[in-house]
Coordinates of C-alpha atoms in Angstrom, one line a residue:
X1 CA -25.8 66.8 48.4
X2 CA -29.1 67.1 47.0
X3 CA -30.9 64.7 44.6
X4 CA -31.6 67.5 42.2
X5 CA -27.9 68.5 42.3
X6 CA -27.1 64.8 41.8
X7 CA -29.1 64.3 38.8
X8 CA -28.2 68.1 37.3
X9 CA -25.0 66.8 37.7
X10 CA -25.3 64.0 35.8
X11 CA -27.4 65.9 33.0
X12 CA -24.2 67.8 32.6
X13 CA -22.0 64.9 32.7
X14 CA -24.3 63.7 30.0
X15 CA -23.7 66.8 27.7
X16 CA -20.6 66.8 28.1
X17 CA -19.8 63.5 27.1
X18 CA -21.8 64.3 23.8
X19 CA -19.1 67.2 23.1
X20 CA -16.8 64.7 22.4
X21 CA -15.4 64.4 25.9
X22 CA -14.2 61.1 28.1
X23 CA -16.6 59.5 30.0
X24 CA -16.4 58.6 33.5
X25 CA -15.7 55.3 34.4
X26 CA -19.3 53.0 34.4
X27 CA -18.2 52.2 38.5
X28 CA -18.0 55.7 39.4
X29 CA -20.2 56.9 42.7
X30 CA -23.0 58.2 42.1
X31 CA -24.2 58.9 45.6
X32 CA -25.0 57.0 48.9
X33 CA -27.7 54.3 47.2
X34 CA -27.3 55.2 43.9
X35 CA -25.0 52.7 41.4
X36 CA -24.2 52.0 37.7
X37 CA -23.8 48.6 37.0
X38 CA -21.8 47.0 33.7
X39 CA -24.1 46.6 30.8
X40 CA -26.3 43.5 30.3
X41 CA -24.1 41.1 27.9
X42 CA -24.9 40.5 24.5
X43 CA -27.8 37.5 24.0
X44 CA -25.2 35.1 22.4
X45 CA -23.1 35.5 25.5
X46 CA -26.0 34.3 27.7
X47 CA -26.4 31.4 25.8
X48 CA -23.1 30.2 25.7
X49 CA -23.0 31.0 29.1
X50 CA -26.2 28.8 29.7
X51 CA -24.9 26.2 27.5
X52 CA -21.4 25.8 29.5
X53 CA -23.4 25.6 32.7
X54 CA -25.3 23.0 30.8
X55 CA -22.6 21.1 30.4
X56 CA -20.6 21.1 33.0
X57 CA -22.1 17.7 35.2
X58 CA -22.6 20.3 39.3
X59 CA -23.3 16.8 41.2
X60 CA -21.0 13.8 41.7
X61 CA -23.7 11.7 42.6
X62 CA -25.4 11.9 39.3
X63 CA -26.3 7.7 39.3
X64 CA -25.6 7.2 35.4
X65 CA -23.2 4.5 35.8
X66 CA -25.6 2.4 38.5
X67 CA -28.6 3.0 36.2
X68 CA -26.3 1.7 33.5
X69 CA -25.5 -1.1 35.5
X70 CA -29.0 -2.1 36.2
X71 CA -29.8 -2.0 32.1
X72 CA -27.3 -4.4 31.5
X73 CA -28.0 -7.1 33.8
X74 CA -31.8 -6.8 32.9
X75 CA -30.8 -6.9 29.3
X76 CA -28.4 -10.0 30.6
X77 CA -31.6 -11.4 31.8
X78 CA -33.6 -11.3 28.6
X79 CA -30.8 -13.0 27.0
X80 CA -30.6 -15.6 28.8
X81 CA -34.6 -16.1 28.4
X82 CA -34.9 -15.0 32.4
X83 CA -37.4 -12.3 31.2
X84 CA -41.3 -13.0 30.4
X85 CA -43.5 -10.3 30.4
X86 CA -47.0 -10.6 31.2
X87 CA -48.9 -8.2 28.7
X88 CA -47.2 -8.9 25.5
X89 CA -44.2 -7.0 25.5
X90 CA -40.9 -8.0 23.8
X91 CA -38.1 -8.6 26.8
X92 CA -36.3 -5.8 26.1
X93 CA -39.0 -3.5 27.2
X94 CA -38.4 -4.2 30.7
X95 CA -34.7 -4.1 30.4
X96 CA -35.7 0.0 28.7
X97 CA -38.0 0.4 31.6
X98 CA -36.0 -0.4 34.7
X99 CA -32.7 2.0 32.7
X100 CA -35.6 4.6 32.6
X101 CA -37.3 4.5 35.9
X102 CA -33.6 4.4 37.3
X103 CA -32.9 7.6 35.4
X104 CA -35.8 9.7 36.2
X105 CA -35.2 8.8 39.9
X106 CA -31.9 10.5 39.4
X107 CA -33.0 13.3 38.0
X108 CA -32.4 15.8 40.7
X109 CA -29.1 15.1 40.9
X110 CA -28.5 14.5 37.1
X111 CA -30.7 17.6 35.7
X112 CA -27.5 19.7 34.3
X113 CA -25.4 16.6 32.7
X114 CA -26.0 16.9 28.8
X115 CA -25.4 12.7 28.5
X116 CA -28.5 12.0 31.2
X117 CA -30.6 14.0 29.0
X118 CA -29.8 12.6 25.4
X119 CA -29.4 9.1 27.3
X120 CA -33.1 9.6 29.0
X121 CA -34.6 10.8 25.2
X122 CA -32.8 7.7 23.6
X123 CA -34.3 5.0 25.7
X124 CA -37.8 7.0 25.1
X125 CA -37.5 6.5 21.9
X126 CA -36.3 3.0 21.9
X127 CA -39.1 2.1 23.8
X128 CA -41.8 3.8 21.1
X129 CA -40.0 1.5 18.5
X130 CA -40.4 -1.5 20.7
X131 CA -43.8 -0.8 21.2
X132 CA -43.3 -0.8 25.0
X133 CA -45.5 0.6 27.9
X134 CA -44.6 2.9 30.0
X135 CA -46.1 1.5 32.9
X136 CA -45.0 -1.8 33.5
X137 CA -42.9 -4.4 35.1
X138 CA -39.1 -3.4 35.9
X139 CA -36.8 -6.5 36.2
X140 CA -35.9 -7.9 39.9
X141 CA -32.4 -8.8 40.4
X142 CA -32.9 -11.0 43.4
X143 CA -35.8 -12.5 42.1
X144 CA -33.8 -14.7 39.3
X145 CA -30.3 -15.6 41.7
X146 CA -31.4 -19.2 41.8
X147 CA -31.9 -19.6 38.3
X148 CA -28.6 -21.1 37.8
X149 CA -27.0 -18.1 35.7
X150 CA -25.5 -15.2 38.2
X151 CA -27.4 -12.2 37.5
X152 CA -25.7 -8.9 39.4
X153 CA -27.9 -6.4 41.7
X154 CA -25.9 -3.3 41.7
X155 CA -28.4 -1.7 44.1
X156 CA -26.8 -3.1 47.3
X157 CA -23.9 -2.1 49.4
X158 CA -20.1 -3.0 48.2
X159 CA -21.4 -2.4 44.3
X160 CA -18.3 -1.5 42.3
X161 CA -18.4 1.8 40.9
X162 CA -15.7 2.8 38.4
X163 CA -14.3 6.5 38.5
X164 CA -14.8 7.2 34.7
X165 CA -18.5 7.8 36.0
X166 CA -19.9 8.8 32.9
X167 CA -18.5 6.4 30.5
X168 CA -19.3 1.9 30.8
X169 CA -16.6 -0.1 32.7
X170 CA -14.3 -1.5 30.6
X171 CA -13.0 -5.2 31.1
X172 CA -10.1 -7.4 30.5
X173 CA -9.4 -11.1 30.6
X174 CA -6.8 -13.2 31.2
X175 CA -7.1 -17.2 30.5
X176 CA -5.2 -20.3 31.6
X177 CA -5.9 -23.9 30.2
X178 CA -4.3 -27.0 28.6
X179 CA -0.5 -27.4 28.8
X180 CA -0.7 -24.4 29.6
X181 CA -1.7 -21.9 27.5
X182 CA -2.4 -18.2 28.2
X183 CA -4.0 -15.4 27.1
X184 CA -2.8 -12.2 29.0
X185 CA -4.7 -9.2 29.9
X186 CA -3.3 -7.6 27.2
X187 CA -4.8 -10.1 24.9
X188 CA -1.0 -12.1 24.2
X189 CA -1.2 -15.4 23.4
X190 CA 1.7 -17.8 24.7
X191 CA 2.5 -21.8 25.7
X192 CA 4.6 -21.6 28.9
X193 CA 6.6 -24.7 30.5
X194 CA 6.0 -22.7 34.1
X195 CA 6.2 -25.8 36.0
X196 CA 5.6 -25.2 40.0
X197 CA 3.7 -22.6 41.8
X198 CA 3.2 -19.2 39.7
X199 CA 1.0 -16.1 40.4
X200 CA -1.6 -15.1 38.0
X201 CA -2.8 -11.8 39.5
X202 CA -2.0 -9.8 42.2
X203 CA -3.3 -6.7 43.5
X204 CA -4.5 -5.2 46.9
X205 CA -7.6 -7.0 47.0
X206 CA -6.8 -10.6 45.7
X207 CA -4.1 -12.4 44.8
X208 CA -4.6 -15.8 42.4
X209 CA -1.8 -18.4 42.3
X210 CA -1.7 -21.9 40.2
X211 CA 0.1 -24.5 40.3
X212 CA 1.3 -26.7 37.4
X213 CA 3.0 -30.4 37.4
X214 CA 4.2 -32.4 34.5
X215 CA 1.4 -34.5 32.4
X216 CA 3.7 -37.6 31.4
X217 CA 6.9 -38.5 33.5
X218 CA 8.7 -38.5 30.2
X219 CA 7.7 -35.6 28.5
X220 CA 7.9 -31.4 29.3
X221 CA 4.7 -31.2 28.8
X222 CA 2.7 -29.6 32.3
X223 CA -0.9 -28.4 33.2
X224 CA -2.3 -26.7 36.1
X225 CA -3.2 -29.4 38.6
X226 CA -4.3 -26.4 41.7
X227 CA -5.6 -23.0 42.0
X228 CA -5.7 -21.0 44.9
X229 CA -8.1 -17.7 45.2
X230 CA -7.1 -15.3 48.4
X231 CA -9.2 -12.4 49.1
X232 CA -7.6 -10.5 51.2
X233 CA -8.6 -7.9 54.1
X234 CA -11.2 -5.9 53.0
X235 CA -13.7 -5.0 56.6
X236 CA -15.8 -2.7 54.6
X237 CA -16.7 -4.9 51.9
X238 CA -15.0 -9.1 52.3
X239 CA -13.8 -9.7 55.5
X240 CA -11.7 -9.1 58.5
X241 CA -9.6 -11.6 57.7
X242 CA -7.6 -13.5 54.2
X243 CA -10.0 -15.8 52.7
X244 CA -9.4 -18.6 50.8
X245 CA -10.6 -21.1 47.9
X246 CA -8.5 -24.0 47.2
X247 CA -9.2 -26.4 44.8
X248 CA -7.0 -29.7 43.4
X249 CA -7.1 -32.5 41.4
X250 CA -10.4 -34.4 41.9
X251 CA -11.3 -31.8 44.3
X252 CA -13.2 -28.8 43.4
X253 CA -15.2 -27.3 46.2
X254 CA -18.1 -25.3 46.3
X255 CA -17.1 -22.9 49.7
X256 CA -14.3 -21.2 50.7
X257 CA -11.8 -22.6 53.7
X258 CA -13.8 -21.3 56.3
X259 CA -16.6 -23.6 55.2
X260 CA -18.8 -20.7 53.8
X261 CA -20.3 -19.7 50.0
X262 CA -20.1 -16.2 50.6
X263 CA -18.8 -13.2 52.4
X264 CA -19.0 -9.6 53.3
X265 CA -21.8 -7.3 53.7
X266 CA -25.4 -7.9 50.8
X267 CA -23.3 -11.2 50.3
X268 CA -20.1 -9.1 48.2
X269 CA -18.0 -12.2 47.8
X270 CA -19.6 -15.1 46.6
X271 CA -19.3 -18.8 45.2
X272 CA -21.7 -20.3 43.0
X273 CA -21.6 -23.8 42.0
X274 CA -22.9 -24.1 38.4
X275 CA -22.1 -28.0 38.0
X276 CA -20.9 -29.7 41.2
X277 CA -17.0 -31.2 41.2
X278 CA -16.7 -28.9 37.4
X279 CA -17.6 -25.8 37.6
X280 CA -17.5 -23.2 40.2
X281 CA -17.8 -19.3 39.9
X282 CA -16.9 -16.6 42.3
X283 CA -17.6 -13.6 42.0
X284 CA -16.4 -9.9 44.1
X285 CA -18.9 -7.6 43.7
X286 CA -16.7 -4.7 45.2
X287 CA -14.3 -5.2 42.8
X288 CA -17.1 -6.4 39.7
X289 CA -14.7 -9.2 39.4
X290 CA -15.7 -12.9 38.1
X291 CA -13.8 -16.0 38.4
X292 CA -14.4 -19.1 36.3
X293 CA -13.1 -22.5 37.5
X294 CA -13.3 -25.7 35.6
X295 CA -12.0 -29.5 36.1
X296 CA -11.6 -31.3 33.1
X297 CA -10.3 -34.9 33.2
X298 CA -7.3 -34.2 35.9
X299 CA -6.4 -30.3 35.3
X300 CA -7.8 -26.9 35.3
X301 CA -9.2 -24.3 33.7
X302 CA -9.1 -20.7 34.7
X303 CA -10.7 -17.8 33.5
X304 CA -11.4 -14.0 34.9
X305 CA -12.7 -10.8 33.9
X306 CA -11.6 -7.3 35.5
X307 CA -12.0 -3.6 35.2
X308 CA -9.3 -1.9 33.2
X309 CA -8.6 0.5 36.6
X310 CA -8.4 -2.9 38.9
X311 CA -6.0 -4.5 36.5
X312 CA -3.6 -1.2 35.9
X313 CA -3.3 -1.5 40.2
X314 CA -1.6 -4.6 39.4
X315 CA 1.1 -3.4 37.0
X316 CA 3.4 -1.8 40.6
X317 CA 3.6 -5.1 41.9
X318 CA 7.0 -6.9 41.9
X319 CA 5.7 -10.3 41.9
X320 CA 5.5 -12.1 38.0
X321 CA 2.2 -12.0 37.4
X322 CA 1.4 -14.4 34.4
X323 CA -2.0 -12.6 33.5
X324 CA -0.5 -8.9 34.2
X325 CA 3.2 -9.2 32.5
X326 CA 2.6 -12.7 30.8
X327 CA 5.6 -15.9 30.8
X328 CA 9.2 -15.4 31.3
X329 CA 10.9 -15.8 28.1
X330 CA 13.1 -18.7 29.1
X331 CA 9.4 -20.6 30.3
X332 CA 7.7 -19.9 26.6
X333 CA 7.6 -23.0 24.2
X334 CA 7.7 -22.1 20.4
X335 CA 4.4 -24.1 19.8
X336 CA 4.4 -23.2 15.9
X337 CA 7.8 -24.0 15.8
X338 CA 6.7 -27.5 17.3
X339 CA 4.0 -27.9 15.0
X340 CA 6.1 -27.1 11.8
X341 CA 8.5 -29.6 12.9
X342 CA 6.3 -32.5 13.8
X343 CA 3.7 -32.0 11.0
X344 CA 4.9 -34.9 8.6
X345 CA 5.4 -37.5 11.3
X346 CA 2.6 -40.0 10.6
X347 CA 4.4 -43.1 12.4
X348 CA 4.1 -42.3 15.9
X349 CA 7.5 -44.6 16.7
X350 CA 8.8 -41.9 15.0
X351 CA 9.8 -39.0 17.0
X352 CA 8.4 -38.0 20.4
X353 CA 4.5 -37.2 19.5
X354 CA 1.5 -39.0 21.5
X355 CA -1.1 -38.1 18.2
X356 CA -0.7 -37.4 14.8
X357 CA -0.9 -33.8 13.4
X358 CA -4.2 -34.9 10.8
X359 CA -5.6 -36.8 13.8
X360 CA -5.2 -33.8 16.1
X361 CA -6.6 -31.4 13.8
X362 CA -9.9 -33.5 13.0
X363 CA -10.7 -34.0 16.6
X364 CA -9.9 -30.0 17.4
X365 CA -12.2 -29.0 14.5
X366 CA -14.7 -31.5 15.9
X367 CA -14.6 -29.4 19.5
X368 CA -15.5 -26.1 17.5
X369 CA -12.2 -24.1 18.6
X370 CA -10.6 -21.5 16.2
X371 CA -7.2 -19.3 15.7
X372 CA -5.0 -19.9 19.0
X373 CA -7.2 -22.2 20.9
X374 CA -7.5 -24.4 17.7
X375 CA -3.1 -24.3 18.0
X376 CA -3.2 -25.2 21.3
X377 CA -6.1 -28.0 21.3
X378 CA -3.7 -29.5 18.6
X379 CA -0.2 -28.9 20.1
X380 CA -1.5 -30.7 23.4
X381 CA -3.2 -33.6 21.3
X382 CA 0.1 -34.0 19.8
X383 CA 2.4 -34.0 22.9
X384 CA -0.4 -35.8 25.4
X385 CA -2.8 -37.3 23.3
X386 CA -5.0 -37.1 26.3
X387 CA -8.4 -36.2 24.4
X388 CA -9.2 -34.1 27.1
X389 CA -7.3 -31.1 26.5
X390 CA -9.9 -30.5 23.2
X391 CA -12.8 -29.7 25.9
X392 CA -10.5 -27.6 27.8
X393 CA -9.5 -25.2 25.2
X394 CA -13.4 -25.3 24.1
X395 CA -15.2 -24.4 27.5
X396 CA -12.1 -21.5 27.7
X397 CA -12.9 -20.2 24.4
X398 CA -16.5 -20.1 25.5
X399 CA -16.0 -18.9 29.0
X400 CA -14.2 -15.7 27.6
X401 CA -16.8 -15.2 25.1
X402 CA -18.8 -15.4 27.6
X403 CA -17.4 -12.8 29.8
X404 CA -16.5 -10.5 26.7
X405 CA -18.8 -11.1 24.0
X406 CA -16.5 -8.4 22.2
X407 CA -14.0 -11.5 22.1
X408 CA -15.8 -12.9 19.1
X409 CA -15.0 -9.7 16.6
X410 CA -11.5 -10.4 17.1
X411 CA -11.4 -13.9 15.9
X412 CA -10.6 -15.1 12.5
X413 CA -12.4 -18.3 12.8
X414 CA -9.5 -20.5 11.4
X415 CA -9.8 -24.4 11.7
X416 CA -6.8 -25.3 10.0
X417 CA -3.0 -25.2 10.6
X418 CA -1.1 -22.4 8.3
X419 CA 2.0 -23.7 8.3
X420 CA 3.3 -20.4 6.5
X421 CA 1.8 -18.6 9.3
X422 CA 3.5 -20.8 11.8
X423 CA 6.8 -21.7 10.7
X424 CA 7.8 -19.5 7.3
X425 CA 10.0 -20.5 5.0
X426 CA 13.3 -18.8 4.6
X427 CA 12.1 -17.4 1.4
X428 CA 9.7 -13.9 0.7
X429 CA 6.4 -15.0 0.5
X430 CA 3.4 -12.1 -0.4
X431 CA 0.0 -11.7 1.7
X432 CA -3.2 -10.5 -0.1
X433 CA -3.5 -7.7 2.3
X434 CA 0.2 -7.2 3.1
X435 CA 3.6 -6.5 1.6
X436 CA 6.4 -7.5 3.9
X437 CA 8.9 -4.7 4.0
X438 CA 11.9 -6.9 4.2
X439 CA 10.7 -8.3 0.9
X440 CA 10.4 -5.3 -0.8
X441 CA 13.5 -3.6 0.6
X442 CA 15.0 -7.0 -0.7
X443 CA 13.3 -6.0 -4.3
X444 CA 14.8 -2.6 -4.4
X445 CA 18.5 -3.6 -3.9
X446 CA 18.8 -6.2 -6.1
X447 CA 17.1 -4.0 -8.8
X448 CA 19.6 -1.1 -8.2
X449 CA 22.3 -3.4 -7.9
X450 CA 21.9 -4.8 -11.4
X451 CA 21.4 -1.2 -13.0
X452 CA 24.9 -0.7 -11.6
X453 CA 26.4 -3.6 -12.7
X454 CA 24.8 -2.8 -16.1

């Protein structure tokens, strides 16, 4: 066939089509290397088309998260006055800098992700308000470890990296102290008898077990006398073998078992003493997982902070985890109940109290604790009246704000007891900002039984 038939053909085609007539179909042949291809697409079709594509985050190794990471412990490190800068610049400028030289080093593999973009623009413009440089100084992990406060590199091997890439790790706590008292991962607050060995948490890659004896012969009263720490197998990033911190009463050491302060590969598991025989921290990098331990007087404190996704791996374990599911019901003591009862007993012949409720509550206001620590510090002045137990629910209340600033938003700051809060009467009694249901339920039948009486 020739090309002149070929294109009289299509001429005709042509005329025909404007006669009113079907035409062919746009994929038709039109010849050995000749095709018609489908129209271009309208222009707001290519841009929502570009936009999607936009969107849509093509690499997995788009480094958000670590450059994230790195932000916050420079920004940790200007807190905690770690940070001086040479020319003049505010701290914060070289926690800005080392989030934006971390970006732009991912930028290859971040280019298409909408969130590196608006993130990259935002700290530019941060650092314009805080009149920063843009050549300057970016903060140095490993230059500040022995400073006394744990700074974390999250440039080295075994660094925890959470699967909700894109979006900041999120933490939980859990809290032991005084006779004891918990507060759960799920932020519950409870006084537990739990005498004896109990696990706190338990998971695949630790497991954290206490143990708790009575305070006075006579009394119920108990507090956590040993804590044991295993890390368990882990050759990638711990150790070939279960590793284990033990610490008990009048012994807090500053290694693990086998005699050594850290373990795994860029030293993942580590212990740092922050005041020898009182304080020790450990913390698993692979796992972004701290540990606070304190001695005060003869018993222990114990705090921890954990990703969300490390904590929910816990929830399929059998074992009674007190951090994870909280105290058995028959081990919980009714503290407000306690204090209700014992709050008019000045006489201490009278009844089976060590302090007296106004005594308690001075000395518990004096040690700056509020809402359920304030509770506590007085229900264990009251059954011990060892003056100790007002430090220990202080350093926990500041160990988990230290761990979770966030912690402070959701405390009311009370320094008193509210007896109608702890132990109500049997009678309705109206809140400013709440109307008890029963109440009004109550309300409502009385007022229709009447207008059917009358």
């Amino acid at each position: 066939m020739s090309r002149d038939h070929i294109l009289n053909s299509r001429e005709y085609r042509s005329e025909r089509s404007s006669a009113g007539r079907v035409e062919p179909s746009v994929h038709e042949w039109k010849g050995m290397a000749s095709l018609s291809y489908p129209p271009m697409p309208p222009i707001l079709s290519l841009v929502v088309i570009f936009i999607l594509v936009y969107l849509i985050d093509t690499s997995n190794a788009c480094g958000m998260q670590l450059c994230y990471d790195r932000w916050r412990t420079a920004a940790s490190a200007a807190d905690n006055g770690l940070i001086k800068p040479p020319n003049g610049e505010i701290p914060a400028c070289v926690a800005h800098r080392t989030h934006l030289v971390c970006l732009i080093a991912e930028e290859q593999n971040c280019r298409t992700n909408l969130q590196y973009q608006m993130t990259k623009r935002g700290i530019i413009h941060k650092m314009k308000n805080d009149k920063c440089y843009a050549v300057g100084d970016v903060f140095n992990a490993s230059a500040v470890m022995d400073k006394g406060i744990i700074i974390r590199p999250n440039n080295l091997i075994c660094t925890f990296r959470s699967k909700y890439d894109k979006t900041p790790i999120k933490y939980q706590h859990c809290g032991l102290f005084g006779d004891p008292h918990l507060r759960t991962f799920k932020d519950e607050f409870q006084t537990c008898k739990v005498e004896g060995a109990w696990s706190l948490v338990q998971n695949k890659y630790i497991m954290i077990m206490v143990t708790n004896n009575p305070v006075k012969d006579h009394g119920a009263a108990t507090a956590t006398s040993k804590l044991t720490v295993v890390i368990k197998k882990n050759e990638d990033c711990a150790s070939h073998d279960f590793v284990t911190y033990r610490a008990r009463t009048n012994y807090l050491p500053g290694t693990f078992e086998n005699g050594r302060s850290d373990v795994g590969p860029d030293k993942s598991v580590a212990i740092q003493v922050m005041e020898p025989g009182k304080h020790v921290e450990i913390y698993l990098r692979f796992i972004d997982t701290t540990i606070r331990v304190r001695q005060i007087g003869r018993y222990f404190t114990f705090a921890i902070k954990m990703p969300q996704e490390i904590v929910e791996q816990s929830l399929g374990d059998d074992t009674q985890q007190l951090c994870v599911q909280g105290c058995p019901e028959q081990e919980q003591i009714n503290y407000k109940k306690y204090l209700a009862e014992k709050r008019k007993i000045m006489d201490l012949n009278q009844g089976d109290i060590a302090m007296t409720s106004e005594r308690a509550s001075e000395l518990c206001r004096q040690s700056q604790v509020v809402d359920f620590y304030f509770d506590s510090c007085v229900f264990d002045l009251m059954t011990t009246g060892d003056e100790n137990f007002t430090i220990a629910a202080h350093q926990l209340l500041e160990d988990l704000t230290e761990l979770s600033p966030d912690i402070v938003k959701t405390q009311e700051n009370r320094t008193y007891l509210n007896y109608e809060e702890i132990h109500p009467s049997s009678g309705c009694r109206l809140k400013s900002n709440f109307i008890p249901w029963t109440c009004a339920l109550a309300v409502l039948l009385c007022f229709l039984f009447d207008q059917r009486n009358s």
